[in-house]
Amino acid sequence: MTITEIATLELLVPHTWDSPDARTFFRTLSDRQSAWSGHSLFFFKGADSPGQIFLISGWKSVQTHNEWIASAQNQGLLEMTKGLVEVRGLVHADINFEDLPR
């Protein structure tokens, strides 16, 4: 069974979902993290706040996700977020990611 990561991200003004820098960041994040975890990433915009982005993905375990967070690849992605995106929250849900509807 997998776990489900739910991260809340906030795009910083003046960036929007459609900003070239934001699109590049989210594409790079999706490619690199999914290569590490073996699971797709899904992004959803907040209904009341379009700058709020929810990332949902799967992991083998919390430990595996923590190893990704500490990795050089992820740390490089965090450098890309400066002035672009802030992480507002992160939870690991005891939901089998494989069971979520696509």
GROMACS .gro file of C-alpha atoms in nm:
model
  102
    1MET     CA    1   0.000   0.000   0.000
    2THR     CA    2   0.115   0.353  -0.078
    3ILE     CA    3   0.054   0.676   0.109
    4THR     CA    4  -0.075   0.998  -0.040
    5GLU     CA    5   0.111   1.329  -0.022
    6ILE     CA    6  -0.102   1.643  -0.020
    7ALA     CA    7   0.101   1.963  -0.039
    8THR     CA    8  -0.043   2.313  -0.038
    9LEU     CA    9   0.161   2.559  -0.243
   10GLU     CA   10   0.110   2.931  -0.298
   11LEU     CA   11   0.220   3.112  -0.612
   12LEU     CA   12   0.378   3.444  -0.522
   13VAL     CA   13   0.264   3.764  -0.694
   14PRO     CA   14   0.302   3.840  -0.981
   15HIS     CA   15   0.314   3.472  -1.082
   16THR     CA   16   0.009   3.274  -1.192
   17TRP     CA   17  -0.043   2.915  -1.299
   18ASP     CA   18   0.010   3.029  -1.658
   19SER     CA   19   0.334   3.221  -1.596
   20PRO     CA   20   0.622   3.072  -1.796
   21ASP     CA   21   0.839   3.035  -1.484
   22ALA     CA   22   0.557   2.859  -1.298
   23ARG     CA   23   0.485   2.624  -1.588
   24THR     CA   24   0.855   2.534  -1.614
   25PHE     CA   25   0.879   2.476  -1.239
   26PHE     CA   26   0.570   2.252  -1.215
   27ARG     CA   27   0.674   2.053  -1.525
   28THR     CA   28   1.025   2.002  -1.383
   29LEU     CA   29   0.888   1.912  -1.040
   30SER     CA   30   0.649   1.660  -1.193
   31ASP     CA   31   0.919   1.498  -1.406
   32ARG     CA   32   1.177   1.471  -1.130
   33GLN     CA   33   0.952   1.371  -0.842
   34SER     CA   34   0.758   1.113  -1.041
   35ALA     CA   35   1.089   0.960  -1.159
   36TRP     CA   36   1.194   0.930  -0.794
   37SER     CA   37   0.861   0.808  -0.650
   38GLY     CA   38   0.724   0.611  -0.943
   39HIS     CA   39   0.391   0.794  -0.911
   40SER     CA   40   0.228   1.070  -1.110
   41LEU     CA   41   0.175   1.416  -0.964
   42PHE     CA   42  -0.157   1.594  -0.991
   43PHE     CA   43  -0.200   1.968  -0.946
   44PHE     CA   44  -0.525   2.147  -0.864
   45LYS     CA   45  -0.587   2.521  -0.834
   46GLY     CA   46  -0.778   2.644  -0.530
   47ALA     CA   47  -1.138   2.733  -0.616
   48ASP     CA   48  -1.134   3.049  -0.404
   49SER     CA   49  -0.770   3.138  -0.454
   50PRO     CA   50  -0.622   3.065  -0.798
   51GLY     CA   51  -0.271   3.122  -0.660
   52GLN     CA   52  -0.321   2.828  -0.426
   53ILE     CA   53  -0.203   2.500  -0.579
   54PHE     CA   54  -0.259   2.156  -0.432
   55LEU     CA   55  -0.009   1.883  -0.524
   56ILE     CA   56  -0.128   1.525  -0.479
   57SER     CA   57   0.100   1.228  -0.531
   58GLY     CA   58   0.187   0.886  -0.400
   59TRP     CA   59   0.482   0.745  -0.209
   60LYS     CA   60   0.587   0.400  -0.095
   61SER     CA   61   0.620   0.539   0.259
   62VAL     CA   62   0.671   0.859   0.455
   63GLN     CA   63   1.039   0.763   0.487
   64THR     CA   64   1.074   0.741   0.108
   65HIS     CA   65   0.918   1.086   0.074
   66ASN     CA   66   1.151   1.226   0.340
   67GLU     CA   67   1.448   1.084   0.148
   68TRP     CA   68   1.327   1.272  -0.161
   69ILE     CA   69   1.285   1.593   0.040
   70ALA     CA   70   1.647   1.568   0.159
   71SER     CA   71   1.784   1.476  -0.185
   72ALA     CA   72   2.004   1.706  -0.392
   73GLN     CA   73   1.747   1.691  -0.674
   74ASN     CA   74   1.469   1.822  -0.451
   75GLN     CA   75   1.694   2.083  -0.293
   76GLY     CA   76   1.767   2.211  -0.644
   77LEU     CA   77   1.394   2.239  -0.707
   78LEU     CA   78   1.354   2.435  -0.385
   79GLU     CA   79   1.606   2.685  -0.522
   80MET     CA   80   1.375   2.730  -0.822
   81THR     CA   81   1.086   2.822  -0.591
   82LYS     CA   82   1.247   3.138  -0.451
   83GLY     CA   83   1.024   3.430  -0.541
   84LEU     CA   84   0.788   3.193  -0.724
   85VAL     CA   85   0.621   2.948  -0.485
   86GLU     CA   86   0.597   2.893  -0.111
   87VAL     CA   87   0.507   2.565   0.056
   88ARG     CA   88   0.215   2.639   0.290
   89GLY     CA   89   0.145   2.288   0.412
   90LEU     CA   90   0.221   1.919   0.374
   91VAL     CA   91   0.038   1.611   0.498
   92HIS     CA   92   0.082   1.241   0.444
   93ALA     CA   93  -0.260   1.077   0.428
   94ASP     CA   94  -0.313   0.711   0.503
   95ILE     CA   95  -0.488   0.673   0.167
   96ASN     CA   96  -0.366   0.423  -0.087
   97PHE     CA   97  -0.266   0.650  -0.376
   98GLU     CA   98  -0.329   0.364  -0.619
   99ASP     CA   99  -0.699   0.363  -0.521
  100LEU     CA  100  -0.762   0.730  -0.604
  101PRO     CA  101  -0.969   0.785  -0.917
  102ARG     CA  102  -0.779   0.923  -1.215
   0.00000   0.00000   0.00000
